Tab-separated table of C-alpha atoms in Angstrom:
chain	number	residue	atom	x	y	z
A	1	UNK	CA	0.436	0.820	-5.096
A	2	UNK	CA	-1.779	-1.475	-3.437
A	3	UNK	CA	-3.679	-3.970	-5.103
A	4	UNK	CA	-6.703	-2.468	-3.595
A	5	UNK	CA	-7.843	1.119	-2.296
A	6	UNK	CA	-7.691	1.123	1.197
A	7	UNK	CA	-7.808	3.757	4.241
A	8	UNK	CA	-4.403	5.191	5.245
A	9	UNK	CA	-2.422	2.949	6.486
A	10	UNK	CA	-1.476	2.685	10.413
A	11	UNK	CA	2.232	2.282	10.558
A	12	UNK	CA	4.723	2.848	13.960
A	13	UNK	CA	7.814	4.282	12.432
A	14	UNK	CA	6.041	5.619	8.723
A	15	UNK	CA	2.972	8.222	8.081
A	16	UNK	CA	0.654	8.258	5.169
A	17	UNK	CA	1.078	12.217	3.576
A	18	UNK	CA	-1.135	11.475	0.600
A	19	UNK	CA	-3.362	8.339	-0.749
A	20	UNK	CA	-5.092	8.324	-4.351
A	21	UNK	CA	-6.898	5.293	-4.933
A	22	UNK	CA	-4.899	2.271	-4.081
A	23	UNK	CA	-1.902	4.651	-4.546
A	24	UNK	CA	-0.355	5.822	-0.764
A	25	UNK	CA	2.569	7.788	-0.171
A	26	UNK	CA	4.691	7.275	2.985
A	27	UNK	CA	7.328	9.307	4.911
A	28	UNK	CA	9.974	7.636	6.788
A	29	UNK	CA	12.744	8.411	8.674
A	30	UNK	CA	15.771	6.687	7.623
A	31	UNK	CA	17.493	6.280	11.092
A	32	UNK	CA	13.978	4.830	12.347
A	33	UNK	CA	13.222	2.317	10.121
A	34	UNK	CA	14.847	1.101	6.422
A	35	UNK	CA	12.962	0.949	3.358
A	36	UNK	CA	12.809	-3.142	3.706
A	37	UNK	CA	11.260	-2.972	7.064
A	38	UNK	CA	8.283	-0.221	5.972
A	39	UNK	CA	7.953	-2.410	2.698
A	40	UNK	CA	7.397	-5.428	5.007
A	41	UNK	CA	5.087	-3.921	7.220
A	42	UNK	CA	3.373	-2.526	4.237
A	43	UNK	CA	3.481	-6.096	2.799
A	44	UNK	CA	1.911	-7.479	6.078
A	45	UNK	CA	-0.921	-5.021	6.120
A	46	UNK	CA	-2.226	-5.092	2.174
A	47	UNK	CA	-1.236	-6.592	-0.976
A	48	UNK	CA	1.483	-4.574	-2.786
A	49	UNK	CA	1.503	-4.465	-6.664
A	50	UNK	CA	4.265	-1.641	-7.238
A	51	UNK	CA	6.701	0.551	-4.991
A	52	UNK	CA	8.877	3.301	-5.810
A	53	UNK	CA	11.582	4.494	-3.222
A	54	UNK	CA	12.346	8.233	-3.565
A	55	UNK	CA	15.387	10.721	-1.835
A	56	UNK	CA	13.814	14.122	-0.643
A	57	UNK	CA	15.201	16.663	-3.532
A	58	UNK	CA	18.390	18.271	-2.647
A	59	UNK	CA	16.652	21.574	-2.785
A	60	UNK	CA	14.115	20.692	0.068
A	61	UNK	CA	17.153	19.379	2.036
A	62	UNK	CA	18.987	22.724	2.288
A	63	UNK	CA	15.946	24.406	2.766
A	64	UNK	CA	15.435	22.438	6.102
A	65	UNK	CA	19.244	22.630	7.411
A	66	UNK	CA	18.845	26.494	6.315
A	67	UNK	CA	15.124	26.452	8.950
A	68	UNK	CA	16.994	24.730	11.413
A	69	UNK	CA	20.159	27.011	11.980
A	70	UNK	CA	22.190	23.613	11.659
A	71	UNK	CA	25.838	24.818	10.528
């Protein structure tokens, strides 16, 4: 969370899928940029107050190797 709402944040490597108030979620790619380095650029950007780090389900993980053929 932010300490204020804001517009989506512009990131390089991270996009905004959803903001609520001062509440934004982000999706990353792991092999593009770590969870320090978007929480940094975050940090540089707005005020941070909470963050929460979260692993796609394994459910939505199969379903995408399953879409792409991989295997």
């Amino acid at each position: 969370d932010l300490a204020e709402p804001s517009d989506p944040l512009q990131l390089d490597r991270a996009r905004v899928v959803r903001v609520d108030g001062p509440r934004q979620w982000l999706r990353f790619r792991r092999d593009e940029i770590t969870a320090a380095e978007l929480t940094a650029a975050v940090a540089a950007r707005a005020e941070l107050v909470d963050l929460a780090v979260e692993e796609p389900e394994i459910e939505e993980i199969v379903r995408r190797i399953y879409r792409s053929g991989v295997g």
